[in-house]
mmCIF file of C-alpha atoms and ligand atoms in Angstrom:
data_model
loop_
_atom_site.group_PDB
_atom_site.id
_atom_site.type_symbol
_atom_site.label_atom_id
_atom_site.label_comp_id
_atom_site.label_asym_id
_atom_site.label_seq_id
_atom_site.Cartn_x
_atom_site.Cartn_y
_atom_site.Cartn_z
ATOM 1 C CA MET A 369 -63.066 275.187 249.828
ATOM 2 C CA ALA A 370 -59.980 277.355 250.501
ATOM 3 C CA SER A 371 -56.706 275.495 251.063
ATOM 4 C CA PRO A 372 -55.851 275.230 254.771
ATOM 5 C CA HIS A 373 -53.037 277.510 255.908
ATOM 6 C CA VAL A 374 -50.315 275.994 258.080
ATOM 7 C CA LEU A 375 -47.879 278.118 260.067
ATOM 8 C CA VAL A 376 -44.397 276.616 259.732
ATOM 9 C CA THR A 377 -42.029 277.999 262.369
ATOM 10 C CA GLY A 378 -38.414 277.573 261.275
ATOM 11 C CA GLY A 379 -39.766 276.887 257.785
ATOM 12 C CA ALA A 380 -36.781 278.528 256.072
ATOM 13 C CA GLY A 381 -34.441 275.931 257.577
ATOM 14 C CA PHE A 382 -33.371 272.516 256.360
ATOM 15 C CA ILE A 383 -36.265 270.242 257.352
ATOM 16 C CA GLY A 384 -38.801 273.090 257.377
ATOM 17 C CA SER A 385 -38.165 274.104 253.767
ATOM 18 C CA HIS A 386 -38.538 270.519 252.534
ATOM 19 C CA THR A 387 -41.741 270.205 254.550
ATOM 20 C CA CYS A 388 -43.059 273.349 252.826
ATOM 21 C CA VAL A 389 -42.670 271.449 249.533
ATOM 22 C CA ALA A 390 -44.533 268.405 250.869
ATOM 23 C CA LEU A 391 -47.279 270.625 252.332
ATOM 24 C CA ALA A 392 -47.775 272.486 249.046
ATOM 25 C CA GLU A 393 -47.889 269.170 247.161
ATOM 26 C CA ALA A 394 -50.554 267.948 249.591
ATOM 27 C CA GLY A 395 -52.744 271.020 249.037
ATOM 28 C CA TYR A 396 -51.814 273.104 252.093
ATOM 29 C CA VAL A 397 -50.576 276.713 252.070
ATOM 30 C CA PRO A 398 -47.410 276.953 254.184
ATOM 31 C CA VAL A 399 -46.682 280.316 255.841
ATOM 32 C CA ILE A 400 -43.156 280.550 257.237
ATOM 33 C CA LEU A 401 -42.241 282.248 260.503
ATOM 34 C CA ASP A 402 -38.474 282.325 260.913
ATOM 35 C CA ASN A 403 -35.914 284.670 262.481
ATOM 36 C CA LEU A 404 -33.350 283.494 259.874
ATOM 37 C CA CYS A 405 -30.700 282.843 262.566
ATOM 38 C CA ASN A 406 -29.684 279.686 260.677
ATOM 39 C CA SER A 407 -31.289 280.072 257.266
ATOM 40 C CA ASP A 408 -31.621 282.304 254.232
ATOM 41 C CA ALA A 409 -34.718 284.080 252.952
ATOM 42 C CA ARG A 410 -33.638 283.263 249.375
ATOM 43 C CA VAL A 411 -34.947 279.728 249.967
ATOM 44 C CA ARG A 412 -38.369 281.173 249.002
ATOM 45 C CA GLU A 413 -37.355 281.670 245.364
ATOM 46 C CA ARG A 414 -36.263 278.035 245.262
ATOM 47 C CA LEU A 415 -39.544 276.917 246.797
ATOM 48 C CA GLN A 416 -41.330 278.921 244.135
ATOM 49 C CA ARG A 417 -39.388 277.074 241.441
ATOM 50 C CA ILE A 418 -40.295 273.698 242.920
ATOM 51 C CA THR A 419 -43.919 274.260 243.893
ATOM 52 C CA GLY A 420 -45.022 277.147 241.655
ATOM 53 C CA SER A 421 -45.844 279.464 244.547
ATOM 54 C CA THR A 422 -43.737 281.609 246.869
ATOM 55 C CA PRO A 423 -44.527 280.985 250.525
ATOM 56 C CA ARG A 424 -45.072 284.051 252.679
ATOM 57 C CA LEU A 425 -42.228 284.664 255.126
ATOM 58 C CA ILE A 426 -42.875 286.412 258.411
ATOM 59 C CA GLU A 427 -39.456 287.357 259.689
ATOM 60 C CA GLY A 428 -39.537 287.152 263.472
ATOM 61 C CA ASP A 429 -38.857 285.151 266.582
ATOM 62 C CA VAL A 430 -41.067 282.461 267.985
ATOM 63 C CA ARG A 431 -40.465 283.894 271.473
ATOM 64 C CA ASP A 432 -42.115 287.188 270.449
ATOM 65 C CA ARG A 433 -45.587 286.735 271.925
ATOM 66 C CA ALA A 434 -46.977 289.987 270.503
ATOM 67 C CA LEU A 435 -45.903 288.913 267.014
ATOM 68 C CA LEU A 436 -47.429 285.457 267.418
ATOM 69 C CA ASP A 437 -50.695 286.958 268.649
ATOM 70 C CA ARG A 438 -50.777 289.201 265.568
ATOM 71 C CA VAL A 439 -49.923 286.372 263.177
ATOM 72 C CA LEU A 440 -52.284 283.777 264.635
ATOM 73 C CA GLY A 441 -55.042 286.377 265.055
ATOM 74 C CA SER A 442 -54.780 287.787 261.539
ATOM 75 C CA GLU A 443 -55.708 284.695 259.542
ATOM 76 C CA ALA A 444 -57.168 281.270 260.122
ATOM 77 C CA PHE A 445 -54.406 278.700 260.506
ATOM 78 C CA SER A 446 -55.529 275.098 260.678
ATOM 79 C CA ALA A 447 -52.271 273.959 262.310
ATOM 80 C CA VAL A 448 -48.725 274.831 263.300
ATOM 81 C CA ILE A 449 -45.624 272.788 262.514
ATOM 82 C CA HIS A 450 -42.922 273.867 264.925
ATOM 83 C CA PHE A 451 -39.370 273.471 263.622
ATOM 84 C CA ALA A 452 -37.884 276.704 265.017
ATOM 85 C CA GLY A 453 -35.093 275.933 267.410
ATOM 86 C CA VAL A 454 -31.374 275.421 267.735
ATOM 87 C CA LYS A 455 -29.852 271.989 267.365
ATOM 88 C CA ALA A 456 -26.071 271.762 267.913
ATOM 89 C CA VAL A 457 -25.376 269.425 270.836
ATOM 90 C CA GLY A 458 -21.938 270.965 271.534
ATOM 91 C CA ASP A 459 -23.325 274.519 271.564
ATOM 92 C CA SER A 460 -26.056 273.405 273.944
ATOM 93 C CA VAL A 461 -23.411 272.244 276.418
ATOM 94 C CA ALA A 462 -21.608 275.592 276.107
ATOM 95 C CA ASP A 463 -24.797 277.693 276.285
ATOM 96 C CA PRO A 464 -27.526 275.752 278.091
ATOM 97 C CA LEU A 465 -29.544 278.831 279.015
ATOM 98 C CA GLY A 466 -29.623 280.002 275.402
ATOM 99 C CA TYR A 467 -30.779 276.545 274.309
ATOM 100 C CA TYR A 468 -33.500 276.275 276.947
ATOM 101 C CA ASP A 469 -34.611 279.800 276.126
ATOM 102 C CA ASN A 470 -34.928 279.184 272.395
ATOM 103 C CA ASN A 471 -36.183 275.607 272.419
ATOM 104 C CA VAL A 472 -38.244 275.414 275.620
ATOM 105 C CA HIS A 473 -39.353 278.995 276.224
ATOM 106 C CA GLY A 474 -40.007 279.435 272.470
ATOM 107 C CA SER A 475 -42.251 276.359 272.387
ATOM 108 C CA LEU A 476 -44.185 277.473 275.482
ATOM 109 C CA VAL A 477 -44.780 280.959 274.054
ATOM 110 C CA LEU A 478 -45.971 279.377 270.806
ATOM 111 C CA ALA A 479 -48.314 276.896 272.505
ATOM 112 C CA SER A 480 -49.915 279.564 274.672
ATOM 113 C CA ALA A 481 -50.373 281.909 271.711
ATOM 114 C CA MET A 482 -51.977 279.018 269.799
ATOM 115 C CA ARG A 483 -54.279 278.340 272.728
ATOM 116 C CA GLN A 484 -55.362 281.960 272.824
ATOM 117 C CA ALA A 485 -55.986 281.983 269.079
ATOM 118 C CA GLY A 486 -57.896 278.686 269.206
ATOM 119 C CA VAL A 487 -55.382 276.801 267.007
ATOM 120 C CA ARG A 488 -54.965 273.415 268.660
ATOM 121 C CA THR A 489 -53.155 271.278 266.120
ATOM 122 C CA LEU A 490 -49.400 271.171 266.619
ATOM 123 C CA ILE A 491 -46.693 269.024 265.075
ATOM 124 C CA PHE A 492 -43.457 269.305 267.066
ATOM 125 C CA SER A 493 -39.896 268.548 265.908
ATOM 126 C CA SER A 494 -38.452 266.323 268.553
ATOM 127 C CA SER A 495 -35.370 264.197 268.220
ATOM 128 C CA ALA A 496 -33.982 260.735 268.851
ATOM 129 C CA THR A 497 -31.541 262.489 271.203
ATOM 130 C CA VAL A 498 -34.326 262.285 273.827
ATOM 131 C CA TYR A 499 -33.419 258.597 274.212
ATOM 132 C CA GLY A 500 -29.766 259.224 275.090
ATOM 133 C CA GLU A 501 -27.718 256.012 275.024
ATOM 134 C CA PRO A 502 -30.275 253.274 274.351
ATOM 135 C CA ASP A 503 -30.213 249.824 275.933
ATOM 136 C CA HIS A 504 -30.715 248.289 272.495
ATOM 137 C CA SER A 505 -31.675 249.066 268.915
ATOM 138 C CA PRO A 506 -34.054 249.386 267.186
ATOM 139 C CA ILE A 507 -35.376 251.907 269.710
ATOM 140 C CA PRO A 508 -39.157 251.872 270.216
ATOM 141 C CA GLU A 509 -41.022 254.965 271.484
ATOM 142 C CA SER A 510 -41.544 253.144 274.801
ATOM 143 C CA ALA A 511 -37.780 253.101 275.486
ATOM 144 C CA PRO A 512 -36.678 255.183 278.483
ATOM 145 C CA CYS A 513 -35.814 258.817 277.771
ATOM 146 C CA ARG A 514 -32.412 259.683 279.211
ATOM 147 C CA PRO A 515 -31.182 262.642 277.173
ATOM 148 C CA ALA A 516 -27.475 263.166 277.716
ATOM 149 C CA ASN A 517 -27.109 266.872 276.925
ATOM 150 C CA PRO A 518 -29.017 270.174 277.224
ATOM 151 C CA TYR A 519 -30.222 269.969 273.602
ATOM 152 C CA GLY A 520 -31.824 266.561 274.151
ATOM 153 C CA ARG A 521 -33.228 267.678 277.498
ATOM 154 C CA SER A 522 -34.743 270.792 275.886
ATOM 155 C CA LYS A 523 -36.624 268.540 273.426
ATOM 156 C CA ARG A 524 -37.759 266.200 276.186
ATOM 157 C CA MET A 525 -38.987 269.102 278.331
ATOM 158 C CA VAL A 526 -41.136 270.372 275.470
ATOM 159 C CA GLU A 527 -42.499 266.865 274.850
ATOM 160 C CA GLU A 528 -43.528 266.629 278.498
ATOM 161 C CA ALA A 529 -45.071 270.113 278.568
ATOM 162 C CA LEU A 530 -47.099 269.373 275.430
ATOM 163 C CA ALA A 531 -48.229 265.990 276.798
ATOM 164 C CA ASP A 532 -49.410 267.727 279.988
ATOM 165 C CA LEU A 533 -51.233 270.333 277.917
ATOM 166 C CA GLN A 534 -52.982 267.671 275.844
ATOM 167 C CA GLN A 535 -53.960 265.823 279.007
ATOM 168 C CA SER A 536 -55.493 268.893 280.614
ATOM 169 C CA GLU A 537 -57.183 270.056 277.386
ATOM 170 C CA PRO A 538 -58.063 266.929 275.393
ATOM 171 C CA GLY A 539 -59.186 268.917 272.358
ATOM 172 C CA TRP A 540 -55.542 269.406 271.364
ATOM 173 C CA ARG A 541 -54.159 267.391 268.464
ATOM 174 C CA ILE A 542 -50.422 267.015 268.973
ATOM 175 C CA ALA A 543 -47.742 264.927 267.297
ATOM 176 C CA LEU A 544 -44.263 264.673 268.784
ATOM 177 C CA LEU A 545 -42.018 263.469 265.980
ATOM 178 C CA ARG A 546 -38.676 262.027 267.016
ATOM 179 C CA TYR A 547 -36.367 262.281 264.031
ATOM 180 C CA PHE A 548 -33.343 260.087 263.672
ATOM 181 C CA ASN A 549 -30.625 261.486 261.350
ATOM 182 C CA PRO A 550 -32.093 263.637 258.579
ATOM 183 C CA VAL A 551 -29.915 263.894 255.452
ATOM 184 C CA GLY A 552 -30.303 264.353 251.697
ATOM 185 C CA ALA A 553 -31.976 267.132 249.774
ATOM 186 C CA HIS A 554 -34.908 267.675 247.458
ATOM 187 C CA GLU A 555 -34.332 265.714 244.263
ATOM 188 C CA SER A 556 -34.393 268.935 242.198
ATOM 189 C CA GLY A 557 -31.111 269.971 243.876
ATOM 190 C CA LEU A 558 -32.685 273.399 244.521
ATOM 191 C CA ILE A 559 -33.002 273.186 248.306
ATOM 192 C CA GLY A 560 -30.817 271.435 250.859
ATOM 193 C CA GLU A 561 -28.784 271.853 254.000
ATOM 194 C CA HIS A 562 -26.168 274.569 254.246
ATOM 195 C CA PRO A 563 -24.665 274.585 257.736
ATOM 196 C CA GLN A 564 -22.836 277.706 258.891
ATOM 197 C CA GLY A 565 -19.178 277.073 259.798
ATOM 198 C CA LYS A 566 -17.786 273.603 260.378
ATOM 199 C CA PRO A 567 -20.542 270.984 260.050
ATOM 200 C CA ASN A 568 -21.323 268.911 263.142
ATOM 201 C CA ASN A 569 -22.934 266.105 261.195
ATOM 202 C CA LEU A 570 -21.443 263.486 258.918
ATOM 203 C CA MET A 571 -23.298 264.080 255.637
ATOM 204 C CA PRO A 572 -22.647 267.836 255.280
ATOM 205 C CA PHE A 573 -19.004 267.156 256.123
ATOM 206 C CA VAL A 574 -18.758 264.428 253.488
ATOM 207 C CA CYS A 575 -20.388 266.796 250.966
ATOM 208 C CA GLN A 576 -17.838 269.501 251.688
ATOM 209 C CA VAL A 577 -14.966 267.056 251.245
ATOM 210 C CA ALA A 578 -16.454 265.839 247.955
ATOM 211 C CA VAL A 579 -16.795 269.371 246.598
ATOM 212 C CA GLY A 580 -13.254 270.288 247.693
ATOM 213 C CA LEU A 581 -14.164 272.741 250.484
ATOM 214 C CA ARG A 582 -12.448 270.470 253.006
ATOM 215 C CA GLU A 583 -9.329 268.394 252.541
ATOM 216 C CA LYS A 584 -10.444 265.166 254.199
ATOM 217 C CA LEU A 585 -13.044 263.513 256.370
ATOM 218 C CA VAL A 586 -12.004 262.696 259.912
ATOM 219 C CA ILE A 587 -13.760 259.547 261.116
ATOM 220 C CA HIS A 588 -14.266 259.809 264.871
ATOM 221 C CA GLY A 589 -13.278 256.318 265.995
ATOM 222 C CA ASP A 590 -13.085 252.991 264.151
ATOM 223 C CA ASP A 591 -12.890 250.752 267.189
ATOM 224 C CA TYR A 592 -16.542 250.723 268.188
ATOM 225 C CA PRO A 593 -18.290 247.362 268.650
ATOM 226 C CA THR A 594 -19.989 247.643 265.233
ATOM 227 C CA PRO A 595 -19.446 245.497 262.100
ATOM 228 C CA ASP A 596 -16.778 247.790 260.618
ATOM 229 C CA GLY A 597 -15.815 249.615 263.840
ATOM 230 C CA THR A 598 -17.336 252.974 262.867
ATOM 231 C CA GLY A 599 -20.437 254.576 264.397
ATOM 232 C CA VAL A 600 -23.863 253.496 263.165
ATOM 233 C CA ARG A 601 -26.872 255.826 262.755
ATOM 234 C CA ASP A 602 -30.342 255.722 261.250
ATOM 235 C CA TYR A 603 -30.101 258.152 258.320
ATOM 236 C CA VAL A 604 -33.458 259.230 256.934
ATOM 237 C CA HIS A 605 -34.032 261.187 253.727
ATOM 238 C CA VAL A 606 -35.321 264.685 254.447
ATOM 239 C CA MET A 607 -38.142 264.314 251.885
ATOM 240 C CA ASP A 608 -39.307 261.153 253.653
ATOM 241 C CA LEU A 609 -39.320 263.175 256.875
ATOM 242 C CA ALA A 610 -41.195 266.008 255.156
ATOM 243 C CA GLU A 611 -43.851 263.554 253.983
ATOM 244 C CA GLY A 612 -43.992 262.165 257.535
ATOM 245 C CA HIS A 613 -45.059 265.631 258.728
ATOM 246 C CA VAL A 614 -47.899 265.749 256.232
ATOM 247 C CA ALA A 615 -48.983 262.263 257.326
ATOM 248 C CA ALA A 616 -48.851 263.373 260.994
ATOM 249 C CA LEU A 617 -50.922 266.445 260.161
ATOM 250 C CA ARG A 618 -53.551 264.339 258.406
ATOM 251 C CA HIS A 619 -53.642 261.989 261.370
ATOM 252 C CA ALA A 620 -54.072 264.909 263.819
ATOM 253 C CA GLU A 621 -56.899 266.284 261.668
ATOM 254 C CA ARG A 622 -58.713 262.950 261.980
ATOM 255 C CA GLN A 623 -58.662 262.775 265.774
ATOM 256 C CA PRO A 624 -57.628 264.757 268.858
ATOM 257 C CA GLY A 625 -54.915 263.225 271.012
ATOM 258 C CA LEU A 626 -51.177 262.970 271.412
ATOM 259 C CA ALA A 627 -49.017 260.798 269.177
ATOM 260 C CA THR A 628 -45.329 260.259 269.913
ATOM 261 C CA LEU A 629 -43.643 258.727 266.886
ATOM 262 C CA ASN A 630 -40.186 257.812 265.668
ATOM 263 C CA LEU A 631 -39.379 258.928 262.128
ATOM 264 C CA GLY A 632 -36.488 256.855 260.870
ATOM 265 C CA THR A 633 -35.819 254.019 258.451
ATOM 266 C CA GLY A 634 -35.355 251.257 261.023
ATOM 267 C CA ARG A 635 -31.915 250.500 259.554
ATOM 268 C CA GLY A 636 -28.507 251.583 260.731
ATOM 269 C CA ALA A 637 -25.682 252.617 258.395
ATOM 270 C CA SER A 638 -22.060 252.994 259.477
ATOM 271 C CA VAL A 639 -19.829 255.968 258.709
ATOM 272 C CA LEU A 640 -17.900 253.820 256.224
ATOM 273 C CA GLU A 641 -21.108 252.695 254.497
ATOM 274 C CA VAL A 642 -22.118 256.355 254.102
ATOM 275 C CA VAL A 643 -18.692 257.233 252.712
ATOM 276 C CA ARG A 644 -18.850 254.341 250.193
ATOM 277 C CA ALA A 645 -22.377 255.323 249.116
ATOM 278 C CA PHE A 646 -21.263 258.924 248.678
ATOM 279 C CA GLU A 647 -18.274 257.808 246.614
ATOM 280 C CA ARG A 648 -20.698 255.967 244.323
ATOM 281 C CA ALA A 649 -22.796 259.152 244.046
ATOM 282 C CA CYS A 650 -19.922 261.508 243.249
ATOM 283 C CA GLY A 651 -17.836 259.004 241.318
ATOM 284 C CA ARG A 652 -14.542 259.440 243.132
ATOM 285 C CA PRO A 653 -12.797 258.285 246.306
ATOM 286 C CA LEU A 654 -13.061 260.582 249.322
ATOM 287 C CA PRO A 655 -9.959 261.141 251.453
ATOM 288 C CA CYS A 656 -10.582 259.919 255.008
ATOM 289 C CA GLU A 657 -8.509 259.748 258.154
ATOM 290 C CA VAL A 658 -9.350 257.969 261.388
ATOM 291 C CA GLY A 659 -9.231 260.170 264.487
ATOM 292 C CA PRO A 660 -10.054 259.506 268.130
ATOM 293 C CA ARG A 661 -13.611 258.875 269.324
ATOM 294 C CA ARG A 662 -15.623 262.005 270.153
ATOM 295 C CA PRO A 663 -16.571 262.163 273.826
ATOM 296 C CA GLY A 664 -20.270 261.471 274.318
ATOM 297 C CA ASP A 665 -20.809 259.722 270.949
ATOM 298 C CA VAL A 666 -23.036 256.649 271.175
ATOM 299 C CA PRO A 667 -21.528 253.730 269.166
ATOM 300 C CA ALA A 668 -24.708 252.667 267.361
ATOM 301 C CA TYR A 669 -28.421 253.313 267.348
ATOM 302 C CA TRP A 670 -31.356 253.147 265.025
ATOM 303 C CA GLY A 671 -35.064 253.590 265.453
ATOM 304 C CA ASP A 672 -38.089 251.340 265.292
ATOM 305 C CA PRO A 673 -40.454 253.166 262.919
ATOM 306 C CA SER A 674 -43.240 250.560 263.053
ATOM 307 C CA LEU A 675 -45.558 252.694 265.192
ATOM 308 C CA ALA A 676 -45.366 255.564 262.681
ATOM 309 C CA GLN A 677 -46.135 253.086 259.929
ATOM 310 C CA ALA A 678 -49.142 251.669 261.810
ATOM 311 C CA THR A 679 -50.433 255.080 262.950
ATOM 312 C CA LEU A 680 -49.736 257.257 259.934
ATOM 313 C CA GLY A 681 -49.373 254.760 257.117
ATOM 314 C CA TRP A 682 -45.955 256.349 256.579
ATOM 315 C CA ARG A 683 -42.607 254.759 256.021
ATOM 316 C CA ALA A 684 -39.267 255.966 254.703
ATOM 317 C CA ARG A 685 -38.994 255.002 251.040
ATOM 318 C CA ARG A 686 -35.641 256.451 250.005
ATOM 319 C CA GLY A 687 -32.408 254.543 250.605
ATOM 320 C CA LEU A 688 -28.827 255.536 251.342
ATOM 321 C CA ASP A 689 -27.805 255.787 247.672
ATOM 322 C CA GLN A 690 -30.581 258.267 246.993
ATOM 323 C CA MET A 691 -29.743 260.257 250.146
ATOM 324 C CA CYS A 692 -26.162 260.602 248.902
ATOM 325 C CA ALA A 693 -27.084 261.310 245.269
ATOM 326 C CA ASP A 694 -29.517 264.061 246.298
ATOM 327 C CA SER A 695 -27.079 265.597 248.801
ATOM 328 C CA TRP A 696 -24.394 265.607 246.148
ATOM 329 C CA ARG A 697 -26.663 267.237 243.528
ATOM 330 C CA TRP A 698 -27.518 270.023 245.983
ATOM 331 C CA GLN A 699 -23.916 270.506 247.125
ATOM 332 C CA GLN A 700 -22.497 270.568 243.617
ATOM 333 C CA GLY A 701 -25.031 273.067 242.349
ATOM 334 C CA ASN A 702 -24.936 275.265 245.462
ATOM 335 C CA PRO A 703 -21.483 275.209 247.073
ATOM 336 C CA ASN A 704 -22.353 278.490 248.841
ATOM 337 C CA GLY A 705 -25.876 277.511 249.821
ATOM 338 C CA TYR A 706 -28.421 280.072 248.620
ATOM 339 C CA ALA A 707 -25.801 282.789 248.103
ATOM 340 C CA PRO A 708 -24.824 283.325 244.438
HETATM 341 N N1 LIG B 1079 -31.329 268.187 261.524
HETATM 342 C C1 LIG B 1079 -31.306 267.290 262.485
HETATM 343 O O1 LIG B 1079 -30.392 266.491 262.576
HETATM 344 C C2 LIG B 1079 -32.443 267.220 263.495
HETATM 345 C C3 LIG B 1079 -32.642 266.023 264.187
HETATM 346 C C4 LIG B 1079 -33.673 265.948 265.123
HETATM 347 C C5 LIG B 1079 -34.457 267.087 265.373
HETATM 348 N N2 LIG B 1079 -34.234 268.237 264.687
HETATM 349 C C6 LIG B 1079 -35.057 269.408 265.001
HETATM 350 O O2 LIG B 1079 -35.771 269.779 263.838
HETATM 351 C C7 LIG B 1079 -35.937 271.201 263.805
HETATM 352 C C8 LIG B 1079 -35.456 271.713 262.460
HETATM 353 O O3 LIG B 1079 -34.086 271.342 262.281
HETATM 354 P P1 LIG B 1079 -33.258 271.718 260.986
HETATM 355 O O4 LIG B 1079 -32.245 270.661 260.805
HETATM 356 O O5 LIG B 1079 -34.174 272.061 259.884
HETATM 357 O O6 LIG B 1079 -32.499 273.010 261.522
HETATM 358 P P2 LIG B 1079 -32.330 274.441 260.847
HETATM 359 O O7 LIG B 1079 -31.404 275.219 261.721
HETATM 360 O O8 LIG B 1079 -31.997 274.319 259.420
HETATM 361 O O9 LIG B 1079 -33.804 275.038 260.976
HETATM 362 C C9 LIG B 1079 -34.280 275.684 262.121
HETATM 363 C C10 LIG B 1079 -34.883 277.000 261.673
HETATM 364 O O10 LIG B 1079 -35.435 277.678 262.807
HETATM 365 C C11 LIG B 1079 -35.051 279.035 262.756
HETATM 366 N N3 LIG B 1079 -35.069 279.506 264.151
HETATM 367 C C12 LIG B 1079 -34.252 279.123 265.167
HETATM 368 N N4 LIG B 1079 -34.633 279.729 266.307
HETATM 369 C C13 LIG B 1079 -35.719 280.487 266.005
HETATM 370 C C14 LIG B 1079 -36.569 281.333 266.755
HETATM 371 N N5 LIG B 1079 -36.373 281.535 268.067
HETATM 372 N N6 LIG B 1079 -37.589 281.962 266.132
HETATM 373 C C15 LIG B 1079 -37.807 281.773 264.800
HETATM 374 N N7 LIG B 1079 -37.023 280.995 264.030
HETATM 375 C C16 LIG B 1079 -36.000 280.347 264.630
HETATM 376 C C17 LIG B 1079 -33.696 279.052 262.077
HETATM 377 O O11 LIG B 1079 -33.412 280.293 261.455
HETATM 378 C C18 LIG B 1079 -33.862 277.942 261.044
HETATM 379 O O12 LIG B 1079 -34.404 278.441 259.831
HETATM 380 C C19 LIG B 1079 -35.173 271.757 265.004
HETATM 381 O O13 LIG B 1079 -36.092 271.994 266.028
HETATM 382 C C20 LIG B 1079 -34.237 270.628 265.364
HETATM 383 O O14 LIG B 1079 -33.913 270.630 266.732
HETATM 384 C C21 LIG B 1079 -33.250 268.321 263.754
#
């Protein structure tokens, strides 16, 4: 039997490229659709080196209905994994319409093109930001959704639209995966995260300090009500996440329905714990300075991944030391990302 083809929107990006590795390892053929607004087509050569085959890249926008109709009509896709979107909380506050257009409108165009083409298996990249400030941690999927910014609201809107779709057409097989804080890189050091400009997230910032691209790490607040005063998050290795997508796909193949699942480790790590783990990985102290809290930052949260474990048989296996070691390997070998 021919290997099933899976359309991976945003597959050239950070989580998408790692998921292409996991898909290939599981016997699927990933086909990437990406407009490259935050990624680099040279990732394909790296994927070839890891998996032995170069994934096809269709360069285009997920909001381009005519393109999607051509792509989905031209070959038999068994499923779509939808990563394409924009993800910077601060930018979403500055440009809400752009964020709703890309994340919400893009997802609606994709879902209706899938419907027309008869492809009804969809794995959607949602985010723990849909919860907003939680009442307590670990956060279960049943916790109230109170997203606190346009980015989080764009993810929640798509979740609701897809749940309505599945309700009205029960043949759909949909997984809404709420990621906590994806970090790390493939253990080969060949693919990883390369944010444009100043990183918004802790790990890429720490990497850039370690490699000498930035002078020091500014810790945004050390007076939170957490054990060491710094913010606590649920960091999850990107290869664990990638494997979570394959597990969600297998689950969707087994039965129609809608699954909403947290993908996280179930453990929180503070900024200082991450810095110490990274220092162990790179073998030197990292210069840090404490600055004021960032407005809107939640002091601490982590997810309850037990439903994903029960439903998918998936759990995060890689710990903080491995996340840091793999990030460091990627950063050291590729200080300019995929550029030479
Ligand atoms: N990284 C995180 O911290 C995180 C956390 C929770 C959820 N997510 C979600 O996971 C998904 C992937 O995130 P990532 O970290 O890999 O980001 P990323 O920016 O590395 O990947 C997104 C990819 O989508 C592409 N893209 C964006 N808009 C597009 C469009 N309209 N048409 C086609 N391609 C488009 C970009 O070029 C990029 O390759 C996003 O939807 C993001 O919101 C990310």
